[in-house]
mmCIF file of N, CA and C in Angstrom:
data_model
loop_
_atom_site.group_PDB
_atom_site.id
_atom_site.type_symbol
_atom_site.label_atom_id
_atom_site.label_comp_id
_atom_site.label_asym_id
_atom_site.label_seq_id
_atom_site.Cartn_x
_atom_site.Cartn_y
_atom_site.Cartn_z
ATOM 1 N N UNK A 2 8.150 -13.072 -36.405
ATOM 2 C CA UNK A 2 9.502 -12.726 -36.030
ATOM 3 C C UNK A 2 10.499 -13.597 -36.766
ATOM 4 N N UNK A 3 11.478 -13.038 -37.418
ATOM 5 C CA UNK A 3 12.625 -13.560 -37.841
ATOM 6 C C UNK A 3 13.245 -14.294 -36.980
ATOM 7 N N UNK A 4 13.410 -13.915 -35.321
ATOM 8 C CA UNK A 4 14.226 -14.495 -34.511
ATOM 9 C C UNK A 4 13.159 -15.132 -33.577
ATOM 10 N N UNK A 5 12.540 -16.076 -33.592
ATOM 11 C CA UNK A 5 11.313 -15.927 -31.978
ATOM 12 C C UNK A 5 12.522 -16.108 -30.977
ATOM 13 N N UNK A 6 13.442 -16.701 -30.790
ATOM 14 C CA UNK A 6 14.032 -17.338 -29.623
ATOM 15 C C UNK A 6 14.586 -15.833 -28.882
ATOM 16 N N UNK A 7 14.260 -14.598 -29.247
ATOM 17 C CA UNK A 7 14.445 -12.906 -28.798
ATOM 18 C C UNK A 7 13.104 -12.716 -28.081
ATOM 19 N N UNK A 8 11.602 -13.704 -29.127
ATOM 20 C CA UNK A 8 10.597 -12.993 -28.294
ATOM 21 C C UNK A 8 10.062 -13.389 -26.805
ATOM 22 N N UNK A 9 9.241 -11.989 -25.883
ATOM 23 C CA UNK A 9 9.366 -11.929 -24.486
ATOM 24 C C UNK A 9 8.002 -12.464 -24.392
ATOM 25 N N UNK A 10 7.040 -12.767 -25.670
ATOM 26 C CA UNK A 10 5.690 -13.003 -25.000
ATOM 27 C C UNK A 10 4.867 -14.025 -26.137
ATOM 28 N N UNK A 11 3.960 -14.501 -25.794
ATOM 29 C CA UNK A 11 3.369 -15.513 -26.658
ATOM 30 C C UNK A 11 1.578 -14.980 -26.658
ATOM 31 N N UNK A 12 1.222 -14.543 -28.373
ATOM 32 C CA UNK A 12 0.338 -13.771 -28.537
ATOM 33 C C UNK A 12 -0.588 -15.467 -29.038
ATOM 34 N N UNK A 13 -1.744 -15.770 -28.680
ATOM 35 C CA UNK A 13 -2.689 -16.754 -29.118
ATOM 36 C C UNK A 13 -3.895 -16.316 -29.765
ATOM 37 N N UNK A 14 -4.137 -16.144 -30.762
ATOM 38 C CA UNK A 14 -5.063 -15.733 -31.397
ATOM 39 C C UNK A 14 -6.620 -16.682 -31.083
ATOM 40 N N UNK A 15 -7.531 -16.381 -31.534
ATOM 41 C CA UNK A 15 -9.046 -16.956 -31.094
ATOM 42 C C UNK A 15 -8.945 -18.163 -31.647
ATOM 43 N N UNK A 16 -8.323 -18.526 -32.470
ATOM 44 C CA UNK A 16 -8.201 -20.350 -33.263
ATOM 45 C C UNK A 16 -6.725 -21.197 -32.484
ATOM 46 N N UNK A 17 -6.340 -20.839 -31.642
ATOM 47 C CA UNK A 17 -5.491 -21.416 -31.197
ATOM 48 C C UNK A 17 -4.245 -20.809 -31.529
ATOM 49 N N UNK A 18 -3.996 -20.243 -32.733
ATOM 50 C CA UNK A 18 -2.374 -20.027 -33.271
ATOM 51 C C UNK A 18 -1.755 -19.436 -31.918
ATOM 52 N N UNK A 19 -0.485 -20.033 -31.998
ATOM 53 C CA UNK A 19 0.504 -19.402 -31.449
ATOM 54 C C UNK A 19 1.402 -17.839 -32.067
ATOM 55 N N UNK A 20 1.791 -16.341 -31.719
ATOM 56 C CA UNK A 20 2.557 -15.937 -32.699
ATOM 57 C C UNK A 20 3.622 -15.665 -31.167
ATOM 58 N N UNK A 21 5.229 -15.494 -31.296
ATOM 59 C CA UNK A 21 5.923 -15.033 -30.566
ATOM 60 C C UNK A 21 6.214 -13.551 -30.749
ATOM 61 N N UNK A 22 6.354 -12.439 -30.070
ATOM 62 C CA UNK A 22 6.142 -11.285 -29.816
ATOM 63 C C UNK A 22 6.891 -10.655 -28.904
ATOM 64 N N UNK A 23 7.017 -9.412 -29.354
ATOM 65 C CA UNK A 23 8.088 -8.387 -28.108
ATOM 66 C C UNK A 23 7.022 -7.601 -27.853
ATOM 67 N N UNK A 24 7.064 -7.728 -26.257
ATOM 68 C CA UNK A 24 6.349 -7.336 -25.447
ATOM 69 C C UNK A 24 6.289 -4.915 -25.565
ATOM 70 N N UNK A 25 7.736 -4.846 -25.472
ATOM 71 C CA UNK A 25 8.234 -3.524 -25.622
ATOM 72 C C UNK A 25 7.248 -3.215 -27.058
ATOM 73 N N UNK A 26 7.557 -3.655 -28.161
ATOM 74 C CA UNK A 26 7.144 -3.116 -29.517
ATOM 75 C C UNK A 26 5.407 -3.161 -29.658
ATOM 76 N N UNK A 27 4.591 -4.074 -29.129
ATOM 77 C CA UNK A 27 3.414 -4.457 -28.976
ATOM 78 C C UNK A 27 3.459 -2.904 -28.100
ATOM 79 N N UNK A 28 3.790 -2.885 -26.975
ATOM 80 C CA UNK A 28 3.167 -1.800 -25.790
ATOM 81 C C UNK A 28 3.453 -0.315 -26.366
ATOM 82 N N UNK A 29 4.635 -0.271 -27.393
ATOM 83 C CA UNK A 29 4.824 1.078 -27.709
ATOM 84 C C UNK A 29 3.599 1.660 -29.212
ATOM 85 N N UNK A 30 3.150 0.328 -29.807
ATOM 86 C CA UNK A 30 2.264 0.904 -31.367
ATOM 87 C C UNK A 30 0.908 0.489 -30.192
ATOM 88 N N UNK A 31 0.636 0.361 -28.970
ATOM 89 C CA UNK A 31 -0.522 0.024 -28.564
ATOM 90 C C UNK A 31 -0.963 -0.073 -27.427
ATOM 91 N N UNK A 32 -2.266 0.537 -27.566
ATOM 92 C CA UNK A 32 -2.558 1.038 -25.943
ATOM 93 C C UNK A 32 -3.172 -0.141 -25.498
ATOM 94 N N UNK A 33 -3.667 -0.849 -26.563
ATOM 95 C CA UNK A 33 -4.564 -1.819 -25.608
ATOM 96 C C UNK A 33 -3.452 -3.111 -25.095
ATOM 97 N N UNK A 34 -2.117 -3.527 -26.107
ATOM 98 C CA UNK A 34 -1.345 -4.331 -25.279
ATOM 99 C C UNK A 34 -0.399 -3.789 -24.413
ATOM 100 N N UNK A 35 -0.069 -2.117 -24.353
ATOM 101 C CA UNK A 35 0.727 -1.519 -23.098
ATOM 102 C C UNK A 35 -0.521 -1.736 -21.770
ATOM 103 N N UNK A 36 -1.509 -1.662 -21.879
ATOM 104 C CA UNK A 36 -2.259 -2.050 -20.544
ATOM 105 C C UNK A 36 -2.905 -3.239 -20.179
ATOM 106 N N UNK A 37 -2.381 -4.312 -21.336
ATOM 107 C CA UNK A 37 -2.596 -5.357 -20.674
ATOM 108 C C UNK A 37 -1.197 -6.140 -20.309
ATOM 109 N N UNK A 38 -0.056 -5.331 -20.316
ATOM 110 C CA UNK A 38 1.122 -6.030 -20.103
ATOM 111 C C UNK A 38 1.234 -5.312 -18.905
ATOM 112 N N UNK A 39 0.941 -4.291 -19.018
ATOM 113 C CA UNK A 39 1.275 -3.022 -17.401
ATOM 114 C C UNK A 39 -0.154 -3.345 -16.318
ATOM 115 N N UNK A 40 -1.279 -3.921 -16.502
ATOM 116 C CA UNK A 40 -2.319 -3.871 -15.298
ATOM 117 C C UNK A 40 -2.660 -4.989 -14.571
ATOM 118 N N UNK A 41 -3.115 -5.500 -13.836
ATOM 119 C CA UNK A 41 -3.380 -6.190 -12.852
ATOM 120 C C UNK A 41 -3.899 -7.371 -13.341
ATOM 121 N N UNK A 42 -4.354 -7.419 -14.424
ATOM 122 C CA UNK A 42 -4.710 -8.752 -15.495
ATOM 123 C C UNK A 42 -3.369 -9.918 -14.971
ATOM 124 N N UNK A 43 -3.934 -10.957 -15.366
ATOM 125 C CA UNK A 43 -2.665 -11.889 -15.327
ATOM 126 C C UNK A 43 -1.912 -11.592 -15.992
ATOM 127 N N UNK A 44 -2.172 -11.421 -17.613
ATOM 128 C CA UNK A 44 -1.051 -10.670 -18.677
ATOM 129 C C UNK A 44 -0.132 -9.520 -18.055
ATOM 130 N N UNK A 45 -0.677 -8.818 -16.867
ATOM 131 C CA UNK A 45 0.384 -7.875 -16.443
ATOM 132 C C UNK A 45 1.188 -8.678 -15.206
ATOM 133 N N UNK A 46 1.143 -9.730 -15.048
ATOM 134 C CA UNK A 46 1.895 -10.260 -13.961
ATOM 135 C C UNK A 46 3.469 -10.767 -13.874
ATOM 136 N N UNK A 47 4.256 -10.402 -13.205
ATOM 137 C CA UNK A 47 5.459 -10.899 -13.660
ATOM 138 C C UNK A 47 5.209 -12.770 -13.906
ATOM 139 N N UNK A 48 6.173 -13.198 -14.855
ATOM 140 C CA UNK A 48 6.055 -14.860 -15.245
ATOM 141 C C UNK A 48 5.203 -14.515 -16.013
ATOM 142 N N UNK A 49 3.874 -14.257 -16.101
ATOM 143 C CA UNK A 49 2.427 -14.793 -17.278
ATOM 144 C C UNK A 49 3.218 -13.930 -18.756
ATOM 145 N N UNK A 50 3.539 -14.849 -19.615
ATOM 146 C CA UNK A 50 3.974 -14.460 -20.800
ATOM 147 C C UNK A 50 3.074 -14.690 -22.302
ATOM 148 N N UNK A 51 1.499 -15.242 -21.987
ATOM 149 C CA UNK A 51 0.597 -15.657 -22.936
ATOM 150 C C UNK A 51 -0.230 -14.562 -22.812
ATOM 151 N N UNK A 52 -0.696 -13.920 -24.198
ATOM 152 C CA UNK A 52 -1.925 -12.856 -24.021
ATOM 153 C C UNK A 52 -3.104 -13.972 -24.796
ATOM 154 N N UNK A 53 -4.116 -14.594 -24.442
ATOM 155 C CA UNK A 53 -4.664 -15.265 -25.547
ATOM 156 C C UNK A 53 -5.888 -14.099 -25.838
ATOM 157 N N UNK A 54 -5.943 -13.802 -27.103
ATOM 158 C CA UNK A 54 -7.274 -12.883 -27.702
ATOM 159 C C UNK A 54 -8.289 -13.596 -28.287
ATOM 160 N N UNK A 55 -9.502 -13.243 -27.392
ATOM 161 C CA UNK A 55 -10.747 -13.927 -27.807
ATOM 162 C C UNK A 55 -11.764 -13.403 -28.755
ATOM 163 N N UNK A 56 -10.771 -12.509 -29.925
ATOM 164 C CA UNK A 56 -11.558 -11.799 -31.028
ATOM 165 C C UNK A 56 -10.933 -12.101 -32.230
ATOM 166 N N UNK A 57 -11.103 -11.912 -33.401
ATOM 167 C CA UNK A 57 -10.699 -12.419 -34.881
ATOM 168 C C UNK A 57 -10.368 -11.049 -35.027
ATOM 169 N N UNK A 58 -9.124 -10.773 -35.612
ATOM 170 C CA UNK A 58 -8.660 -10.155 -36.516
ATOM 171 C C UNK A 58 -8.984 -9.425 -37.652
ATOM 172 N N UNK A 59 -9.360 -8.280 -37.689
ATOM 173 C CA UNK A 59 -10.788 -7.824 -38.689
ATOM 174 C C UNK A 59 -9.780 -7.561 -40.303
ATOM 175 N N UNK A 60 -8.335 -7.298 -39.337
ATOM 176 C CA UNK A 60 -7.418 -7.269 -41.255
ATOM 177 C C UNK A 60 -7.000 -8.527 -41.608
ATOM 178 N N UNK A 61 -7.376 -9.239 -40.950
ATOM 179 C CA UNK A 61 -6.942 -10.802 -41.186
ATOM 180 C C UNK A 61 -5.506 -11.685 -40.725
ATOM 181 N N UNK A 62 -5.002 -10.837 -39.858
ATOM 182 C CA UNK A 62 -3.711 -10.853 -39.434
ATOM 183 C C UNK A 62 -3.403 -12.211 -39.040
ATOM 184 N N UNK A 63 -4.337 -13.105 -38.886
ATOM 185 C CA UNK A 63 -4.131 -14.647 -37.816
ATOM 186 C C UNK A 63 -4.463 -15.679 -38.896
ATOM 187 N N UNK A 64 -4.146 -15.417 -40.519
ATOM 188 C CA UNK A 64 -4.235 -16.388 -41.225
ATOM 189 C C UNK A 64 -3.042 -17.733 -40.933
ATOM 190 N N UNK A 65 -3.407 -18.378 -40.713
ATOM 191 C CA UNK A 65 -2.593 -19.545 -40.696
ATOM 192 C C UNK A 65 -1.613 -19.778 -41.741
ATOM 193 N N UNK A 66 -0.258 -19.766 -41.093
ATOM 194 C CA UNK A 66 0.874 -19.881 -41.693
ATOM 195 C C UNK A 66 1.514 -18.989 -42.537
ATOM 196 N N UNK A 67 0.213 -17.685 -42.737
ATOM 197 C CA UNK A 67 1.371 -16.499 -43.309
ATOM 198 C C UNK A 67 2.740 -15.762 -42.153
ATOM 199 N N UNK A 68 2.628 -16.855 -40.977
ATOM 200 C CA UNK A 68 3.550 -16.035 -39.985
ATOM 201 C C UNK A 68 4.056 -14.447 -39.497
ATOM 202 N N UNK A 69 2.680 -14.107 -40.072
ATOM 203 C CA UNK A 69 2.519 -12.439 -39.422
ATOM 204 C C UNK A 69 1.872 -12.668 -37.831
ATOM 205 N N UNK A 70 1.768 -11.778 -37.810
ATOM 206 C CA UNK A 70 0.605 -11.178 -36.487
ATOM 207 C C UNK A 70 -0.105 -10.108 -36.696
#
């Protein structure tokens, strides 16, 4: 994100990285983070704003310091 201090959620990848994230844009390109922001998971709880993912990135998205996601 150009702006993090806009983003609503904090995405943790399997190595620790931190990325900041809009919760809306994640849930609309994706079913699997619209139901873990919308279900009974802690991630769907009002306050819990960390999704941490306990899988690697198969396009490589969680390289360190290219500041993608």
């Amino acid at each position: 994100l150009e702006q993090p201090d806009l983003a609503d959620v904090t995405i943790v990848g399997p190595l620790g990285e931190a990325r900041p994230a809009h919760m809306l844009l994640l849930s609309y390109h994706s079913e699997f983070f619209r139901r873990a922001f919308t279900s009974d998971f802690k991630e769907g709880q009002k306050g819990e704003r960390t999704l941490k993912l306990g899988f690697e990135d198969p396009a490589g998205g969680w390289r360190e310091g290219d500041g993608r996601l």
